[in-house]
mmCIF file of the C-alpha atoms, coordinates in Angstrom:
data_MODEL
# 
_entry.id   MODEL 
# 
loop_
_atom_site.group_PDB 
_atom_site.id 
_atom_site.type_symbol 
_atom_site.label_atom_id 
_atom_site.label_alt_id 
_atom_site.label_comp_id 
_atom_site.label_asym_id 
_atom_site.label_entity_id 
_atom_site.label_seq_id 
_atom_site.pdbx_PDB_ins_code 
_atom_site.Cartn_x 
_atom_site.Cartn_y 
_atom_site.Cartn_z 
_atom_site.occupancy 
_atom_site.B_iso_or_equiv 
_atom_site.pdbx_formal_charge 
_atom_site.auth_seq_id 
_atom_site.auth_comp_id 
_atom_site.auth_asym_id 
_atom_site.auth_atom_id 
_atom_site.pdbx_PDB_model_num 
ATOM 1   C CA . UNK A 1 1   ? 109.587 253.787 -15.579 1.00 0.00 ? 1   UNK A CA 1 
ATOM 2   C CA . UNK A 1 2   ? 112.058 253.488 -18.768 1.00 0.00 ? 2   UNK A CA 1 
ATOM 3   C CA . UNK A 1 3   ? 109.145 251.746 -20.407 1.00 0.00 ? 3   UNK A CA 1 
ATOM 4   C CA . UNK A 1 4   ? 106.813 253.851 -19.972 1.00 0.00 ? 4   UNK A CA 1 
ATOM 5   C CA . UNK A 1 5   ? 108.687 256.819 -21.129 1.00 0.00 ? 5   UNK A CA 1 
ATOM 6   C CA . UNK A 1 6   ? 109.802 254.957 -24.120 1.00 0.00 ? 6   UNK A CA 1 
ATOM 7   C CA . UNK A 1 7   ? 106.042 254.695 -24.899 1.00 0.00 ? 7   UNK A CA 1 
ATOM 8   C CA . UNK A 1 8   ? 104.913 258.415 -24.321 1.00 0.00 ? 8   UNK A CA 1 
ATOM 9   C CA . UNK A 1 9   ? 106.025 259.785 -28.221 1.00 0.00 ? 9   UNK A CA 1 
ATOM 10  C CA . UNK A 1 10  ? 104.535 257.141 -30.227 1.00 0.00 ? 10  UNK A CA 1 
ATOM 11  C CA . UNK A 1 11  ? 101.442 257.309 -31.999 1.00 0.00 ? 11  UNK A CA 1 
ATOM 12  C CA . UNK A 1 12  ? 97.934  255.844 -29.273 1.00 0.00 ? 12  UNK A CA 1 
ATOM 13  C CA . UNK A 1 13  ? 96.056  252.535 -30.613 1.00 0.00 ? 13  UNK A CA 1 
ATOM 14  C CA . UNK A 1 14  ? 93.510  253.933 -28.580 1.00 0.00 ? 14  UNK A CA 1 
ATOM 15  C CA . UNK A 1 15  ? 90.106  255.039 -29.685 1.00 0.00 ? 15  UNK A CA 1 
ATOM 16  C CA . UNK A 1 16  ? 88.028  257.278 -27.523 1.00 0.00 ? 16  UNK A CA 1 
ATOM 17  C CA . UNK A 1 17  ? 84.901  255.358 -29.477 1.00 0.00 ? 17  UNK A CA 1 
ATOM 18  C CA . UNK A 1 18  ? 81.541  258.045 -29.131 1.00 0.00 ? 18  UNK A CA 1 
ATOM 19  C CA . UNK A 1 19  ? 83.646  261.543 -29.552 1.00 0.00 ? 19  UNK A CA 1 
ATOM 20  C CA . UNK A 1 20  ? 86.251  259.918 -31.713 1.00 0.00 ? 20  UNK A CA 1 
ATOM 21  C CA . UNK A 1 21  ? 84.496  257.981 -33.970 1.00 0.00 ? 21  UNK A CA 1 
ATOM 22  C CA . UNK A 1 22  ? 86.672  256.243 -37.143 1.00 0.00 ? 22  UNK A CA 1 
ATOM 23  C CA . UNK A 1 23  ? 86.058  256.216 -40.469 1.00 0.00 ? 23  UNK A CA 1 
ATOM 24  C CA . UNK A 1 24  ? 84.928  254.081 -42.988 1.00 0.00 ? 24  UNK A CA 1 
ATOM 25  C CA . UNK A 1 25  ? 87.839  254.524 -44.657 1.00 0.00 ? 25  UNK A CA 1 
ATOM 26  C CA . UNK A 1 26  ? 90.162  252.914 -41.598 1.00 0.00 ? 26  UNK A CA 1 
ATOM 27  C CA . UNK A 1 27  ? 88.172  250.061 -41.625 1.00 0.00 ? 27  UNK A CA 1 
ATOM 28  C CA . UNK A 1 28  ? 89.497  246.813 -43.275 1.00 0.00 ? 28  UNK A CA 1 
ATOM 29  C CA . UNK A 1 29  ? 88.160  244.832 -45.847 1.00 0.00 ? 29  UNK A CA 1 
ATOM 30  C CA . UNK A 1 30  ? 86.900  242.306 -43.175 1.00 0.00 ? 30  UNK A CA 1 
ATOM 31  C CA . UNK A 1 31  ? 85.057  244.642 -41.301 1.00 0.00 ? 31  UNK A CA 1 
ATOM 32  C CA . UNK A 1 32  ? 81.572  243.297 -39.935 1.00 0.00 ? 32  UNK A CA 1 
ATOM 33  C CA . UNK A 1 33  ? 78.528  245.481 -40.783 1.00 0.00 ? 33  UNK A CA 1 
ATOM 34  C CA . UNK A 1 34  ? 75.305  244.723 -41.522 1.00 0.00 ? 34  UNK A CA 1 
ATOM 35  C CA . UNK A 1 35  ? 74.602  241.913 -43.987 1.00 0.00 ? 35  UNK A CA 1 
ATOM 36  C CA . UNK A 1 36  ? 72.614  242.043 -47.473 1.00 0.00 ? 36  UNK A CA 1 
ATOM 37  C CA . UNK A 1 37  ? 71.375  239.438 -49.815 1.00 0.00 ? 37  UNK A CA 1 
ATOM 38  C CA . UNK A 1 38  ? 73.318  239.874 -53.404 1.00 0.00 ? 38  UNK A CA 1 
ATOM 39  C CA . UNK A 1 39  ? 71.295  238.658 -56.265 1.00 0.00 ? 39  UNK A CA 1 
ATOM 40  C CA . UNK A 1 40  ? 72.485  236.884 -59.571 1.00 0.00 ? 40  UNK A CA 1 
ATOM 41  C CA . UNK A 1 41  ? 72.365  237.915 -62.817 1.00 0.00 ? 41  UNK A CA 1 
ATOM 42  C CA . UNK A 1 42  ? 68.705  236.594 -63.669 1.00 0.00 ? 42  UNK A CA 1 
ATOM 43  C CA . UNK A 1 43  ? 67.521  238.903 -60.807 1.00 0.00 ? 43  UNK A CA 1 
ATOM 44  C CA . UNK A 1 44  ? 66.881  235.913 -58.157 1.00 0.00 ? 44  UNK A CA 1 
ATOM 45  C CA . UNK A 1 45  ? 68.432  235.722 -54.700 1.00 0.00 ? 45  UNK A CA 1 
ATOM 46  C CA . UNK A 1 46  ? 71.533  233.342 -54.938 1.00 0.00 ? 46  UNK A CA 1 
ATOM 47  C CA . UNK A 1 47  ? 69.791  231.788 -51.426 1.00 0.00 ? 47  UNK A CA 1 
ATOM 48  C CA . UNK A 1 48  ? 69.044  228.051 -51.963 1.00 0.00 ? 48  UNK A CA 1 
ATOM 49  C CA . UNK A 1 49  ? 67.593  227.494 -48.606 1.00 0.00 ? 49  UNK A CA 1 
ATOM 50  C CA . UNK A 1 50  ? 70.033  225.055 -47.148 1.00 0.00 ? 50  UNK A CA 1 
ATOM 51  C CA . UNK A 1 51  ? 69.802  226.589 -43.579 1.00 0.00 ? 51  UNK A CA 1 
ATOM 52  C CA . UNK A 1 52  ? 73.559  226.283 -43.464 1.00 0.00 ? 52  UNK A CA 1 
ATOM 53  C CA . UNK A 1 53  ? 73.940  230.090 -42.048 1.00 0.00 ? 53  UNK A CA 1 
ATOM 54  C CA . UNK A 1 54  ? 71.023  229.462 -39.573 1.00 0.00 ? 54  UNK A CA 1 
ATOM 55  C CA . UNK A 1 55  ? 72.505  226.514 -38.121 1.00 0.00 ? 55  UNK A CA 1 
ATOM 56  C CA . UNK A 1 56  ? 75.931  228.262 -37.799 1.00 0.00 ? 56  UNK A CA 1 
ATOM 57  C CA . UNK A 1 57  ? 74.415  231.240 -36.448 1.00 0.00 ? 57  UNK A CA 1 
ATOM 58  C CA . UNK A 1 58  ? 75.320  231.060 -32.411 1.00 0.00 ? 58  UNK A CA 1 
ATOM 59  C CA . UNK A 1 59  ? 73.177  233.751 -31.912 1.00 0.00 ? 59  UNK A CA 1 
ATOM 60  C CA . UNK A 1 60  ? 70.185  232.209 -33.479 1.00 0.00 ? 60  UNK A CA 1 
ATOM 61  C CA . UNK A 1 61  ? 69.401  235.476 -35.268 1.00 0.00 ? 61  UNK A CA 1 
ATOM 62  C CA . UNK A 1 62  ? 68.440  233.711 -38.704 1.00 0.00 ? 62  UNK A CA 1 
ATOM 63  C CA . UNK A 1 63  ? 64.992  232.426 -39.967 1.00 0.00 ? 63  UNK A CA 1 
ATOM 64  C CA . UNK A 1 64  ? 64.647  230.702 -43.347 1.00 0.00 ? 64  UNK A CA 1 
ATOM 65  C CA . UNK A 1 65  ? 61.471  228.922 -44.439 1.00 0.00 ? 65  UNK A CA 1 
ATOM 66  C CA . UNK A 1 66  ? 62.317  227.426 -47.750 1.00 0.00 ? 66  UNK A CA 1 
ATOM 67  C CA . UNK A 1 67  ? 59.728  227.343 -50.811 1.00 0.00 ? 67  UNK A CA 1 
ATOM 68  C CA . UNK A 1 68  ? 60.424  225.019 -53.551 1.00 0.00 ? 68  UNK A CA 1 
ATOM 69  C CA . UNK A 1 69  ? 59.394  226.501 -57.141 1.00 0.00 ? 69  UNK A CA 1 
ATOM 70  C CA . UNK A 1 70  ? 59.036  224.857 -60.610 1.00 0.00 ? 70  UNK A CA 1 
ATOM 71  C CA . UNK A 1 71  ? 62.138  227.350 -62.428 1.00 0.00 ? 71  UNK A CA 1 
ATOM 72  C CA . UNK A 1 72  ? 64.462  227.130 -58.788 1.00 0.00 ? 72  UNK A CA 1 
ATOM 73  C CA . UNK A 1 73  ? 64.583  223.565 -57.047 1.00 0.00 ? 73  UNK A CA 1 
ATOM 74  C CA . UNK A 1 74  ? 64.641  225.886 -53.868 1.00 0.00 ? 74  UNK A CA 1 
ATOM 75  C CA . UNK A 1 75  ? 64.546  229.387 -52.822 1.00 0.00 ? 75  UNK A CA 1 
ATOM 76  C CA . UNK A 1 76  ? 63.862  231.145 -49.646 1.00 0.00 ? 76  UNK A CA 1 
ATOM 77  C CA . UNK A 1 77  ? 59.986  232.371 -49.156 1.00 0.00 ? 77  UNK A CA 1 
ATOM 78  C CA . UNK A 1 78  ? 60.998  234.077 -45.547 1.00 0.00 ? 78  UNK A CA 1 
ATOM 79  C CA . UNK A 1 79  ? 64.164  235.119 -44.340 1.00 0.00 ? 79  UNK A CA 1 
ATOM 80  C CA . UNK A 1 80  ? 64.935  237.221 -41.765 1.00 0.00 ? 80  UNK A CA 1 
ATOM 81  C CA . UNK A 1 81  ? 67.809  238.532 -39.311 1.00 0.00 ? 81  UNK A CA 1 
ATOM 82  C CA . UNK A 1 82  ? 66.772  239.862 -36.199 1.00 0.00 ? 82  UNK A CA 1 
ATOM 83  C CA . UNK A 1 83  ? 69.675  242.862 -35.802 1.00 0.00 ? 83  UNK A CA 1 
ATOM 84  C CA . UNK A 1 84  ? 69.131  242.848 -32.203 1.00 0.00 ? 84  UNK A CA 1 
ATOM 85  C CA . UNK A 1 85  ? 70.585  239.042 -31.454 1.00 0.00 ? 85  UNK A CA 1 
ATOM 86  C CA . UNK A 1 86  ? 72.937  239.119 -33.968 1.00 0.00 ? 86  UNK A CA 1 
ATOM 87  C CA . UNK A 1 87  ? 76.533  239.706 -32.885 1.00 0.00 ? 87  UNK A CA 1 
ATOM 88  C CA . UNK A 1 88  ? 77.754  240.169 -36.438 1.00 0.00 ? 88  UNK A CA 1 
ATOM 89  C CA . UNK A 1 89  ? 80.579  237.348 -35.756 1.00 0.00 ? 89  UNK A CA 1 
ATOM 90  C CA . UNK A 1 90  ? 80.489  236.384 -39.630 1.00 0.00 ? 90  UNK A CA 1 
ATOM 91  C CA . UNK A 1 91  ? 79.787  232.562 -39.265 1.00 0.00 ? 91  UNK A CA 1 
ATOM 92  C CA . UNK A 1 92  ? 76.692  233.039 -41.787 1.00 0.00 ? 92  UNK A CA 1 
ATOM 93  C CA . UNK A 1 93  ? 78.706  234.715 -44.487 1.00 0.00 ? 93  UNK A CA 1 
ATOM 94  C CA . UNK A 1 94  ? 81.672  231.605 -44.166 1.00 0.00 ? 94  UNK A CA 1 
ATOM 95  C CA . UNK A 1 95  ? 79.563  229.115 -43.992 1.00 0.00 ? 95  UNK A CA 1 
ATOM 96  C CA . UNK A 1 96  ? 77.095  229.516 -46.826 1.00 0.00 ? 96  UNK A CA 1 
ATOM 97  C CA . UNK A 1 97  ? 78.327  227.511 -49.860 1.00 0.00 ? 97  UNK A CA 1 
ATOM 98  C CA . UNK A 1 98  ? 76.337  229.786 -52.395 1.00 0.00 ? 98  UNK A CA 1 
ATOM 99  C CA . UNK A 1 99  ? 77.789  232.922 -51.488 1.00 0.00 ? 99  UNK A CA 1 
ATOM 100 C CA . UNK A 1 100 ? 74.414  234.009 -50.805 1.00 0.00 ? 100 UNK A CA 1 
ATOM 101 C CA . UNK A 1 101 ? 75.108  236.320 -47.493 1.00 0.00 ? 101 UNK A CA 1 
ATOM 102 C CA . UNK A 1 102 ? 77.552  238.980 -46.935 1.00 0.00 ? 102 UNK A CA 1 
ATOM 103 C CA . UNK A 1 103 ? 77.756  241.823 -44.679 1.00 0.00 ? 103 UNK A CA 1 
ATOM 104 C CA . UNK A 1 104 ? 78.395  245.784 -45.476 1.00 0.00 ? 104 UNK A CA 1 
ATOM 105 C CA . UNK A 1 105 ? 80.754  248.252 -44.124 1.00 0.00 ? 105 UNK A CA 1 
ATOM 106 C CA . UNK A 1 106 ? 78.451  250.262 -42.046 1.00 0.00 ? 106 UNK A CA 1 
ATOM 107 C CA . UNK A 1 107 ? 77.427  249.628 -38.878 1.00 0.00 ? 107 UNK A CA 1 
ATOM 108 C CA . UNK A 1 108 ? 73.575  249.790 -37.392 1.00 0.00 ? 108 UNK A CA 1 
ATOM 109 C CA . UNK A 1 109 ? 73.355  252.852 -36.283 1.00 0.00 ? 109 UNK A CA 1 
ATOM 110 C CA . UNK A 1 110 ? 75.511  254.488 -39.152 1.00 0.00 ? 110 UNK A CA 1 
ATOM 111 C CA . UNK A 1 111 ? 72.250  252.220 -41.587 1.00 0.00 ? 111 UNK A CA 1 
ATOM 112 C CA . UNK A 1 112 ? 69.583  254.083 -39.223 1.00 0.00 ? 112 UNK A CA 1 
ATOM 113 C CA . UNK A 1 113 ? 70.715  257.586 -39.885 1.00 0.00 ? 113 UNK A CA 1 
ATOM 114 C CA . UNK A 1 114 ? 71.151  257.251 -43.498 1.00 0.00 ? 114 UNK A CA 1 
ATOM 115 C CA . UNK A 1 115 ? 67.778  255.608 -43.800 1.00 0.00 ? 115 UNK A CA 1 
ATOM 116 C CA . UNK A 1 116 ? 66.466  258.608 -41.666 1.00 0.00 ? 116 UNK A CA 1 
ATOM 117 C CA . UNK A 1 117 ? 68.384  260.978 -43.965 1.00 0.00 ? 117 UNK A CA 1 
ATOM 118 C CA . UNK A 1 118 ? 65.504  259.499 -46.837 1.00 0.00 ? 118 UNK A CA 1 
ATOM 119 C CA . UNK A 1 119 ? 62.695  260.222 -44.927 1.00 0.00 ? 119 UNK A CA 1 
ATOM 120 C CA . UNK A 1 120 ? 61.987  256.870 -43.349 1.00 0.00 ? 120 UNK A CA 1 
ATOM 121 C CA . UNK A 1 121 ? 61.317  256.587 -39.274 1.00 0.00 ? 121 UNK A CA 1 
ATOM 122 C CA . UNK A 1 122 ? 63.382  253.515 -38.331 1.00 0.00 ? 122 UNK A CA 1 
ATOM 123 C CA . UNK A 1 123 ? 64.469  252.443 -35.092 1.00 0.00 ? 123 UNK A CA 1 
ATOM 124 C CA . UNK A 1 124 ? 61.265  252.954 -32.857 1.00 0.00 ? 124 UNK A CA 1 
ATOM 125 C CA . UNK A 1 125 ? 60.460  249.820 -32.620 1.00 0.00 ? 125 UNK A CA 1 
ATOM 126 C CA . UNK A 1 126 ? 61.918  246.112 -31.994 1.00 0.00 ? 126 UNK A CA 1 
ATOM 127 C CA . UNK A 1 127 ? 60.069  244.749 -35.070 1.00 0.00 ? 127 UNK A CA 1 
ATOM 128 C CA . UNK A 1 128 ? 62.504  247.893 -37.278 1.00 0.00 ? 128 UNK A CA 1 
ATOM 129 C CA . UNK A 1 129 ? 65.565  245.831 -36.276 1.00 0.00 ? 129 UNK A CA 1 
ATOM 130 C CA . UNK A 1 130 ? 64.424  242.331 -38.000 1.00 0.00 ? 130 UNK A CA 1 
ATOM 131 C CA . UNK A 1 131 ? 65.309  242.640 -41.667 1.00 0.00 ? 131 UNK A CA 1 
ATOM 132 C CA . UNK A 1 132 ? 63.424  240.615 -43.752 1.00 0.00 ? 132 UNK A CA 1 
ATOM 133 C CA . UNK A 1 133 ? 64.277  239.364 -47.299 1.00 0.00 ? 133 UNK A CA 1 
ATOM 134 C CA . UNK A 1 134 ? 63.267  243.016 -48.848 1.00 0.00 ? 134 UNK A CA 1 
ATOM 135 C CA . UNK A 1 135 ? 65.355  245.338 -46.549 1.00 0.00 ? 135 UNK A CA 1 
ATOM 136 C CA . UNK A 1 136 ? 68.056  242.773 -46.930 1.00 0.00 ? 136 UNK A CA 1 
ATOM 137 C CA . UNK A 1 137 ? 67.933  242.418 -50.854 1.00 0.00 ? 137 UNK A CA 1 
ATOM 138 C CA . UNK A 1 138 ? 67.620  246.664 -50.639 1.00 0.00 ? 138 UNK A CA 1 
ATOM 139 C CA . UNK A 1 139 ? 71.064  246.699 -48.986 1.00 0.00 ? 139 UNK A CA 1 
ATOM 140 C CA . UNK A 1 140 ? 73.078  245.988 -52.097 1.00 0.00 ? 140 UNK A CA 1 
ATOM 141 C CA . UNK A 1 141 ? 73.057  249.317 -53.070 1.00 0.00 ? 141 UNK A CA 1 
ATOM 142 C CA . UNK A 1 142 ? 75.297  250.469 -49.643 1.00 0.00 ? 142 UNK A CA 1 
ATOM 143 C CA . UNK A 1 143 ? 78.484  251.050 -51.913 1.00 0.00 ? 143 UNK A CA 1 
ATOM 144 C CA . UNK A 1 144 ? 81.112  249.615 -48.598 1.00 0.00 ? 144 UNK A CA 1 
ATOM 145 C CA . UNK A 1 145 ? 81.767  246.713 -48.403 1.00 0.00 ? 145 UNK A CA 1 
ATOM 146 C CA . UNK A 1 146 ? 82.454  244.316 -45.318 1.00 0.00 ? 146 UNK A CA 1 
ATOM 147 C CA . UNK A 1 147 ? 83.093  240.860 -44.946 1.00 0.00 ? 147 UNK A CA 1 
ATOM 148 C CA . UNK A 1 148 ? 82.598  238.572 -48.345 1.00 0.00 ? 148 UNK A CA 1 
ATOM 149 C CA . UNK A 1 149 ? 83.658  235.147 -49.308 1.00 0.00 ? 149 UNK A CA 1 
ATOM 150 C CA . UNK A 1 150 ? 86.565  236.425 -50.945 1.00 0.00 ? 150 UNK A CA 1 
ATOM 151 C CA . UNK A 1 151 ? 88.117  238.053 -48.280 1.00 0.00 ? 151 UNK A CA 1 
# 
């Protein structure tokens, strides 16, 4: 009974998640949103098409079919993450050795209704929530960021 009286004052650690939602801003850096494909300075996709990320995927979310090209010794013609396997556990982003995946601060939903907010109608179907090479390369611009190699 001491106990919990001692523990009635202090500050809860709980989070009544859909009518108390937090913030971006009490997220840490590590935080696991949805993932984009950074490109290097030339204007390629730093993707080399090891299918390192794939194979440490558990969820088996990731498809890569590689390309080989006369200017890049290889490069990624398909690659896609279907968003409704994926349990965002970050395996991708540590294992790829060209720093070629990492993952925003915003979640799915929080993605949806900004997309929405442009005038795009996302989220009817299952075939909106596998993000191809485009929508992932169009994800840069999300200014949060999540979990990166150098965190």
């Amino acid at each position: 009974m001491l106990t919990t009286l001692k523990h009635i004052p202090k500050r809860k650690f709980t989070y009544q998640y859909p009518e108390d939602p937090r913030s971006v801003e009490e997220r840490n850096d590590r935080y696991r949103g949805i993932h984009k494909l950074p490109l290097d300075p030339e204007g390629n996709v730093k993707c080399v098409a090891c299918f390192m990320c794939a194979t440490a995927c558990p969820a088996d979310c990731i498809t890569i079919q590689g390309g080989q090209g006369y200017q890049r010794e290889k490069y990624p013609e398909v690659f896609e993450i279907n968003m409704l396997r994926c349990i965002f556990c970050g395996y991708c982003v540590e294992a790829c050795p060209e720093d070629a995946i990492q993952m925003t601060g915003i979640t799915l939903p929080q993605y949806f209704r900004e997309r929405q907010k442009e005038g795009e109608v996302l989220g009817s179907s299952r075939k909106d929530f596998i993000f191809d090479q485009e929508m992932l390369i169009a994800n840069n611009d999300i200014p949060e960021q999540g979990l990166h190699p150098d965190s």
